mmCIF file of C-alpha atoms in Angstrom:
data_model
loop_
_atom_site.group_PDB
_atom_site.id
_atom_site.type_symbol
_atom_site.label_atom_id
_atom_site.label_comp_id
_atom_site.label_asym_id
_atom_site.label_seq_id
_atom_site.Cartn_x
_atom_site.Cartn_y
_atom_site.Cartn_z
ATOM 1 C CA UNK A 1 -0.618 -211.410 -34.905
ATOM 2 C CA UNK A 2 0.779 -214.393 -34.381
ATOM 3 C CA UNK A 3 -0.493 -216.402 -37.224
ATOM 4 C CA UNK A 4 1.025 -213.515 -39.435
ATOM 5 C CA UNK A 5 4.355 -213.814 -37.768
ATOM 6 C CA UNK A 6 4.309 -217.453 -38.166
ATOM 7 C CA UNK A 7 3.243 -216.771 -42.220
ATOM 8 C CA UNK A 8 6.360 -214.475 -42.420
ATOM 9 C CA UNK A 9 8.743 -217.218 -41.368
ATOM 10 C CA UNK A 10 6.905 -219.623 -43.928
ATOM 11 C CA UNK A 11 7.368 -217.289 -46.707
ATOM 12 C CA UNK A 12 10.612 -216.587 -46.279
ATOM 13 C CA UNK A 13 12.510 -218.761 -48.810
ATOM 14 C CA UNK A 14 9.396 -217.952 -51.992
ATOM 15 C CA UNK A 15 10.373 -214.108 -50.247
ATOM 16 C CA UNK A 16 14.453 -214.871 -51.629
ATOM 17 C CA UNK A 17 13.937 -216.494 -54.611
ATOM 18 C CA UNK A 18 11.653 -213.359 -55.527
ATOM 19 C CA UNK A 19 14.370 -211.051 -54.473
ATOM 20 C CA UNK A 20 17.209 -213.240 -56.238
ATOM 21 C CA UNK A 21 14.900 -212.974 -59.315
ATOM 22 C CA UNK A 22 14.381 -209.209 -59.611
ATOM 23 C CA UNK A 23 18.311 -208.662 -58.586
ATOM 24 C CA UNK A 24 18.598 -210.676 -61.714
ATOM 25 C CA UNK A 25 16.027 -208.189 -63.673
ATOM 26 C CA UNK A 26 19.238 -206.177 -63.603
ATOM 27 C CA UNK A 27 21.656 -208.443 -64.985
ATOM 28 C CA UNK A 28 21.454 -206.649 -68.619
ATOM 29 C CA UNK A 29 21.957 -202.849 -67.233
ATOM 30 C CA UNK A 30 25.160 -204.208 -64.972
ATOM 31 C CA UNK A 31 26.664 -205.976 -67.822
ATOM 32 C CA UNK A 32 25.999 -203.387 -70.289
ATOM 33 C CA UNK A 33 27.284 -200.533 -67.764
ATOM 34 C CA UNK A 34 30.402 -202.258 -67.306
ATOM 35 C CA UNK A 35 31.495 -203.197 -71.258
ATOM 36 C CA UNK A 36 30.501 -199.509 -72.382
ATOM 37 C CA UNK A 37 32.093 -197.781 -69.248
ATOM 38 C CA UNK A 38 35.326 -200.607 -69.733
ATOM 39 C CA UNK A 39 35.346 -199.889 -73.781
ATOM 40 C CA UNK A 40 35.447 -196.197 -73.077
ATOM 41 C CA UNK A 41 38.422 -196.496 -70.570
ATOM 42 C CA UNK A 42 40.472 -198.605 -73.129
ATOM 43 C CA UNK A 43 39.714 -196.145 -76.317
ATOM 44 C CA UNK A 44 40.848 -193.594 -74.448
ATOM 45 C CA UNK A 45 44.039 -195.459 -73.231
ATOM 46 C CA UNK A 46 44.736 -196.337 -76.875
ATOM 47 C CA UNK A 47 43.560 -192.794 -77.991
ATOM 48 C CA UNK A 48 46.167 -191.693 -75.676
ATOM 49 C CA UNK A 49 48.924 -193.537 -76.838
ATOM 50 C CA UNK A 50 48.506 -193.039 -80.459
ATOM 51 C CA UNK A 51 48.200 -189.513 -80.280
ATOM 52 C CA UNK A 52 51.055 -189.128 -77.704
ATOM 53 C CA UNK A 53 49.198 -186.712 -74.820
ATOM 54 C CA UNK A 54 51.008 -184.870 -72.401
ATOM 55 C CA UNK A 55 50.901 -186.367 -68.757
ATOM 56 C CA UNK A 56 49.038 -183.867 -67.324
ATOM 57 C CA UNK A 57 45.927 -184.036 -70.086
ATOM 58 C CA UNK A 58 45.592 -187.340 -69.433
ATOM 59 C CA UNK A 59 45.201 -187.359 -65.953
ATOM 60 C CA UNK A 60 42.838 -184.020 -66.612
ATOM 61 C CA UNK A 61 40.718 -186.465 -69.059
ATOM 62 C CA UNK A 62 41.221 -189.908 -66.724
ATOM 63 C CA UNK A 63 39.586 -187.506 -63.835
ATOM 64 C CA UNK A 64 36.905 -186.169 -65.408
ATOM 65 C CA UNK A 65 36.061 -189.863 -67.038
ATOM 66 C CA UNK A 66 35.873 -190.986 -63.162
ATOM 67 C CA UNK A 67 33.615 -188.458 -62.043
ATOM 68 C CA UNK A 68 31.564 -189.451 -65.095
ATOM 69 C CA UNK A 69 31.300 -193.349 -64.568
ATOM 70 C CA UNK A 70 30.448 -192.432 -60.978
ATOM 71 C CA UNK A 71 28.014 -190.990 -61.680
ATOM 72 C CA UNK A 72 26.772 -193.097 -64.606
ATOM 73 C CA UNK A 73 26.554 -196.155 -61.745
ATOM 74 C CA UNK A 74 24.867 -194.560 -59.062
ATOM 75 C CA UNK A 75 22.749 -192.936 -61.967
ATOM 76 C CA UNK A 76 21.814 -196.308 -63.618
ATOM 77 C CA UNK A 77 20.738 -197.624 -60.472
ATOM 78 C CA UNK A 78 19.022 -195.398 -58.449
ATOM 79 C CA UNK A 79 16.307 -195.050 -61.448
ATOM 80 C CA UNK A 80 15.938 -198.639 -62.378
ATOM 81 C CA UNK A 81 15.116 -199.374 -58.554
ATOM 82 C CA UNK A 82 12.796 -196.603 -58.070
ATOM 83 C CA UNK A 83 11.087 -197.848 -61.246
ATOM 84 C CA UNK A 84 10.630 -201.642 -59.897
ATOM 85 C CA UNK A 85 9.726 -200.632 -56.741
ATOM 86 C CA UNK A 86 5.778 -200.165 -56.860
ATOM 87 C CA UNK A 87 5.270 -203.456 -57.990
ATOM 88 C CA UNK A 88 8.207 -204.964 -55.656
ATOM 89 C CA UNK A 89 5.666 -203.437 -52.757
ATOM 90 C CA UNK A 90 2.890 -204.932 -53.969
ATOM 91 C CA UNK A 91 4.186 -208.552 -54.273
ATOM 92 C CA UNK A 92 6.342 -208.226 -51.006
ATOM 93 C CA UNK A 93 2.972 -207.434 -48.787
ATOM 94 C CA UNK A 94 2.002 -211.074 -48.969
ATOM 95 C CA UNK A 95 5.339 -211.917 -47.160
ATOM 96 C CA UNK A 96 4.449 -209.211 -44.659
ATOM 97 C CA UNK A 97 6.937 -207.615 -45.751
ATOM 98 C CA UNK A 98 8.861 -204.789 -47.722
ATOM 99 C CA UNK A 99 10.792 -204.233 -50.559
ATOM 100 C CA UNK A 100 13.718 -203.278 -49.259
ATOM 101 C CA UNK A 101 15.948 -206.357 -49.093
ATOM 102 C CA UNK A 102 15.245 -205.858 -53.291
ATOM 103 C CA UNK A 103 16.720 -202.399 -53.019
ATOM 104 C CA UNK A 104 19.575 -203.176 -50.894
ATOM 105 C CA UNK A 105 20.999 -206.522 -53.353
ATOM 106 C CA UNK A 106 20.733 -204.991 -56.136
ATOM 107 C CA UNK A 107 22.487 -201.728 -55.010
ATOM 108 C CA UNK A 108 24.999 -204.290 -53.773
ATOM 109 C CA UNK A 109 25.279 -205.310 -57.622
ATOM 110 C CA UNK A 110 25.394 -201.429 -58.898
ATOM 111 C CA UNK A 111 28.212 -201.279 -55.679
ATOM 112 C CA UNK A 112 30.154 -203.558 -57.210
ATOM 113 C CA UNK A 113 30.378 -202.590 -60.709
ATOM 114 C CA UNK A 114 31.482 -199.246 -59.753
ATOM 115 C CA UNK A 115 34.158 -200.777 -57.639
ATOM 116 C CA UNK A 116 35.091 -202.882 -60.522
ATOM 117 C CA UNK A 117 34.989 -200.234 -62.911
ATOM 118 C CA UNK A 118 37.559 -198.513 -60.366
ATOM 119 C CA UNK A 119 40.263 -201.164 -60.223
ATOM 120 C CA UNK A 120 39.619 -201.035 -64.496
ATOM 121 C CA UNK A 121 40.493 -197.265 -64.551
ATOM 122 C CA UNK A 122 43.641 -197.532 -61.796
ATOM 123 C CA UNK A 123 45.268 -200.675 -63.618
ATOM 124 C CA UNK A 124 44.427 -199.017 -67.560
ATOM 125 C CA UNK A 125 45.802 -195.547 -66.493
ATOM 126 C CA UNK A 126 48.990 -195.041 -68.525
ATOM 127 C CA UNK A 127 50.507 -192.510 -66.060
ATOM 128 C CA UNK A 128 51.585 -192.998 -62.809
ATOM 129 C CA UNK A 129 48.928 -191.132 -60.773
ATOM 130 C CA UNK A 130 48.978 -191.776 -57.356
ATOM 131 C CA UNK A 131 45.698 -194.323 -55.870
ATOM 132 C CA UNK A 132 44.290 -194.752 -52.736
ATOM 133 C CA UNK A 133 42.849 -197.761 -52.263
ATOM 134 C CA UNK A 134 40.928 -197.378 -48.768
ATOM 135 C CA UNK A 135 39.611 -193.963 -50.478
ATOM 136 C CA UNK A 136 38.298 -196.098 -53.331
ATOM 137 C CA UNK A 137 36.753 -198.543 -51.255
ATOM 138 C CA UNK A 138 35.308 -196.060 -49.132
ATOM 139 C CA UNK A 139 33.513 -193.984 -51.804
ATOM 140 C CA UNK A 140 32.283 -197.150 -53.068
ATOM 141 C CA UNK A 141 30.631 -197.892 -50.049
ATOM 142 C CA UNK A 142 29.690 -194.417 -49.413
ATOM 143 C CA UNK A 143 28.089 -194.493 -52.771
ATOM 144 C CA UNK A 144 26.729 -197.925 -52.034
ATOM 145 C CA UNK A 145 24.746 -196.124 -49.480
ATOM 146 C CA UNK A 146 23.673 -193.097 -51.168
ATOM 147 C CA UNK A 147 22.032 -196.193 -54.418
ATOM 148 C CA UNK A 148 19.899 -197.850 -51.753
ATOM 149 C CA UNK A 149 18.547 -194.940 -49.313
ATOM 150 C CA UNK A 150 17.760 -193.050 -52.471
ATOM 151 C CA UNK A 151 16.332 -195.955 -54.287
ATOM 152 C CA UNK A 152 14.160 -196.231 -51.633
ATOM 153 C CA UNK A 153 12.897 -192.933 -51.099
ATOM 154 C CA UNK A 154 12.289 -192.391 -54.733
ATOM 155 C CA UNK A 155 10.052 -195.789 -55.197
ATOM 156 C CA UNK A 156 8.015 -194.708 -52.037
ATOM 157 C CA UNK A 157 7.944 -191.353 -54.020
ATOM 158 C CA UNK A 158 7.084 -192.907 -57.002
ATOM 159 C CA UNK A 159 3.972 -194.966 -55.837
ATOM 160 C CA UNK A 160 2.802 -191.432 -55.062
ATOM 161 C CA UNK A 161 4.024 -189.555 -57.847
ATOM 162 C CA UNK A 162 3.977 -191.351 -61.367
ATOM 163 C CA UNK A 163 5.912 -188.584 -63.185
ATOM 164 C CA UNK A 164 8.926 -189.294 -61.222
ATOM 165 C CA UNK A 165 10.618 -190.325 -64.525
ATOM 166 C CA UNK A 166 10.732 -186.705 -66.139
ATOM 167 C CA UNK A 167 11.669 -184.743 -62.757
ATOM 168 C CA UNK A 168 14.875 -187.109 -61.985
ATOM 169 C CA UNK A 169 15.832 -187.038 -65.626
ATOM 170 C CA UNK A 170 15.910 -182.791 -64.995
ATOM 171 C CA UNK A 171 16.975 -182.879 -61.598
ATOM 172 C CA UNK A 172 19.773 -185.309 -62.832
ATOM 173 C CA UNK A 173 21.312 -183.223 -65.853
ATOM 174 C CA UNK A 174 21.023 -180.223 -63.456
ATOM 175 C CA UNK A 175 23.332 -181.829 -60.891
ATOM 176 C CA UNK A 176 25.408 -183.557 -63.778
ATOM 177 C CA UNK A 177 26.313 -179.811 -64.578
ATOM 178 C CA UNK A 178 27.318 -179.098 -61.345
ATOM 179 C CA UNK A 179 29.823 -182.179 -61.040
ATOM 180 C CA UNK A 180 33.973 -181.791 -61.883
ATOM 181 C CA UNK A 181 33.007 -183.173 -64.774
ATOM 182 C CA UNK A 182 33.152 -180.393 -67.418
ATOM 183 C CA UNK A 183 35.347 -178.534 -64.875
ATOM 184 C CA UNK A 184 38.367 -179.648 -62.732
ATOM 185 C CA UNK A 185 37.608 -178.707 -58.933
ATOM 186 C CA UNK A 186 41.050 -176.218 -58.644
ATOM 187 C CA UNK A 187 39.916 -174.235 -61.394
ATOM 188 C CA UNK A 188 37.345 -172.266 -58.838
ATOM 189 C CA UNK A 189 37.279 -170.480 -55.823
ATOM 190 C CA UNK A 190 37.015 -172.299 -52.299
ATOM 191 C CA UNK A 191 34.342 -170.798 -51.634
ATOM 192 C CA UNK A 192 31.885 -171.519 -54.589
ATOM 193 C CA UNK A 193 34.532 -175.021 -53.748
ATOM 194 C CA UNK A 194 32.676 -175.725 -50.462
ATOM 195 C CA UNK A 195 29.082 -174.728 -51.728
ATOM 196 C CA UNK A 196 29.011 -176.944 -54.439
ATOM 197 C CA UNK A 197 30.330 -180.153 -52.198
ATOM 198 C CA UNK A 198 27.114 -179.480 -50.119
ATOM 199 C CA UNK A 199 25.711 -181.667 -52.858
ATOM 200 C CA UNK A 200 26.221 -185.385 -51.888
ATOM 201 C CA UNK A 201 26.483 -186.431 -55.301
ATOM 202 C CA UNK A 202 29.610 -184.057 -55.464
ATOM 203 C CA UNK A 203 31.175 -185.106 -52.432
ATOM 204 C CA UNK A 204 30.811 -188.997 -54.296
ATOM 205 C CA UNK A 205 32.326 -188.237 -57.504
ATOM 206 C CA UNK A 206 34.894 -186.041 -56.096
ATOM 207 C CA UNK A 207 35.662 -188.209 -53.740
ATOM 208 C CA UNK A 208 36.154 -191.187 -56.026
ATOM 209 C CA UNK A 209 38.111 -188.962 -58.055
ATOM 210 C CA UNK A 210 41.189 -187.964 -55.671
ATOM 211 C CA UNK A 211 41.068 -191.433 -54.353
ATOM 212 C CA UNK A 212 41.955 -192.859 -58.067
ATOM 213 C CA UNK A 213 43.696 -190.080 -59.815
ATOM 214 C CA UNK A 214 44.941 -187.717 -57.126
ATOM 215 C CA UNK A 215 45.787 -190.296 -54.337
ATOM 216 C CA UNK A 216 46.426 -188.050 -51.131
ATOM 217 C CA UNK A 217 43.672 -185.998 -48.946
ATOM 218 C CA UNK A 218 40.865 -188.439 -50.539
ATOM 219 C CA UNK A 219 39.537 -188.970 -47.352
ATOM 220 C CA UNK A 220 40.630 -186.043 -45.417
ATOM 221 C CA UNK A 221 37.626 -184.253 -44.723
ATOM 222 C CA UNK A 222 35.856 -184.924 -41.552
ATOM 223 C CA UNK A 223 33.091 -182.249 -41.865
ATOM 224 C CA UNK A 224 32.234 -183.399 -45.035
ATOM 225 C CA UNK A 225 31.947 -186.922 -44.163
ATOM 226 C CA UNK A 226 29.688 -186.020 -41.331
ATOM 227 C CA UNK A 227 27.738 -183.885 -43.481
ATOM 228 C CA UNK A 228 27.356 -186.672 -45.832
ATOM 229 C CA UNK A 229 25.971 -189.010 -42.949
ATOM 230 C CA UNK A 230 23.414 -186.063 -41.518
ATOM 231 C CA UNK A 231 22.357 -186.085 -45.409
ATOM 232 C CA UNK A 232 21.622 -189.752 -45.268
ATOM 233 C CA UNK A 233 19.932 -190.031 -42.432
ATOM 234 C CA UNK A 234 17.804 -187.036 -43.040
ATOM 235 C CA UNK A 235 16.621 -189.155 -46.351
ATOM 236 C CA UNK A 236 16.213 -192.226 -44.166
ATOM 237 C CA UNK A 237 13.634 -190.181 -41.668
ATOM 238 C CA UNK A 238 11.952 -189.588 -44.891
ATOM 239 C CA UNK A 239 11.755 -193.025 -46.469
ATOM 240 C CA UNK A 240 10.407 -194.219 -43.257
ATOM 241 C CA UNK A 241 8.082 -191.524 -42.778
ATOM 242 C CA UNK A 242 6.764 -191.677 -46.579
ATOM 243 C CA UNK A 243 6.341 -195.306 -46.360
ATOM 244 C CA UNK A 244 4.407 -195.261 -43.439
ATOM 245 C CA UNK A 245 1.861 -192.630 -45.365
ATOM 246 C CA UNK A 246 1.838 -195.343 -48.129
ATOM 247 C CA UNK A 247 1.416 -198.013 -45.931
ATOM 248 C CA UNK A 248 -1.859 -196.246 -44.992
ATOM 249 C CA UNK A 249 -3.484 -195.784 -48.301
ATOM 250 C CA UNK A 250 -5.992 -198.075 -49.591
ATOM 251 C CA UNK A 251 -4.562 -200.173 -52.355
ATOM 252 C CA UNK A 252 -6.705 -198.041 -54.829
ATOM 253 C CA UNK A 253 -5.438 -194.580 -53.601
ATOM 254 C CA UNK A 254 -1.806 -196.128 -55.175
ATOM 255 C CA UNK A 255 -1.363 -195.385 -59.305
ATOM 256 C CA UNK A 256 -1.316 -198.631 -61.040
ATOM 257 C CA UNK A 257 -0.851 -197.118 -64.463
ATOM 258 C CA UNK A 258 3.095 -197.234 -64.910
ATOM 259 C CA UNK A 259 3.601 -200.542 -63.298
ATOM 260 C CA UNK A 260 2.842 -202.866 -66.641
ATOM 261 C CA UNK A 261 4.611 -200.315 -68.633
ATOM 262 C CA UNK A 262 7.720 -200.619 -66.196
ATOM 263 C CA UNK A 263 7.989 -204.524 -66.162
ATOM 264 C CA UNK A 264 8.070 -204.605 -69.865
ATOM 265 C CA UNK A 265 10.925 -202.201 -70.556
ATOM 266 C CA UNK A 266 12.986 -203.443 -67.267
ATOM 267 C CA UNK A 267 12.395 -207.276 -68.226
ATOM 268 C CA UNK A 268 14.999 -209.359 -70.070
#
């Protein structure tokens, strides 16, 4: 025991240079994430502009372009994690250790694009909406959060399950659907209002929404919040207890067949 514990501390700087370097297997998807999401933001601005909207259609389209970045991060980033993590667990086992300092920079990076992205929309907004500025740095944390638990859980998931890819991609257009995206939130009743926020990705996008276009009661909603936090830690409890299970297989009970596949289309 010991002599592993000692190892550890002896690995520890090859264990952060191999964590620096996969945070960096994401450079491409951050950069291209935030020029397409930025691009879009401008057009629209200019779109705007030249075809003279009314006030309150732009702030309908500026809200429902939010909701749809937010998304679009947590999204991006949630899947390309998941997708490194099998072999990220494999290579971290020498250091005796796990995978999840991998997870949590590079959901740090995805954290801070969408906060970027944020400030983009509020200072490109040609109407004078109202911001909150804790509410945006809130959900950004909040959502910073929800990218690395759920990263997490969905690579332990994925060493189990190699057909990961085609559930979240349904799972994901399902909830997508179900986000004031296509809809604006006062346009239904409160109580189909309240059902739909028991979603956490809902209570993220709509959350970031108010806090950059609508301004006031961003934050305002205690039992959400702590229903948000119950969420979370019910998906921790899992993580933890599904890596455990994992942790118990035999190398050979794992599926190796996606792993190749995965570095080549993630690699720069």
């Amino acid at each position: 025991m010991l002599e592993r514990f000692i190892q550890f501390f002896h690995e520890i700087p090859r264990y952060f240079r191999y964590a620096l370097y996969r945070v960096m297997m994401h450079r491409r998807w951050v950069v291209l994430t935030f020029l397409v999401s930025s691009l879009i933001m401008f057009i629209t601005v200019l779109a705007f502009k030249i075809l003279g909207t009314i006030d309150i259609t732009q702030a309908s389209i500026n809200y429902r372009l939010t909701g749809l970045i937010t998304f679009a991060v947590i999204w991006i980033a949630i899947y390309n994690n998941y997708r490194l993590f099998p072999r990220d667990y494999y290579v971290t086992r020498h250091f005796n250790s796990s995978p999840f300092l991998h997870v949590a920079l590079s959901g740090l990076l995805y954290g801070l694009t969408l906060f970027l992205l944020m400030v983009v929309m509020i200072t490109t907004k040609s109407i004078n909406t109202d911001t909150t500025w804790f509410g945006v740095f809130f959900y950004s944390l909040m959502s910073l959060f929800f990218m690395i638990t759920l990263s997490f859980l969905f690579g332990v998931i994925y060493m189990l399950y190699p057909k990961l890819n085609q559930l979240y991609i349904i799972i994901s257009v399902v909830l997508m659907l179900l986000l004031p995206i296509f809809y604006l939130p006062d346009k239904i009743s409160g109580v189909i209002g309240h059902l739909l926020m028991l979603n956490p990705l809902y209570y993220l996008v709509n959350g970031m929404q108010q806090s950059v276009i609508v301004g006031h009661d961003a934050v305002n909603h205690l039992g959400y919040h702590l229903y948000f936090c119950c969420f979370m830690g019910l998906m921790i409890v899992f993580s933890f207890a599904l890596r455990d299970y994992v942790t118990q297989l035999k190398p050979n009970e794992h599926s190796h067949s996606h792993l190749k596949a995965d570095e080549e289309e993630t690699a720069d």
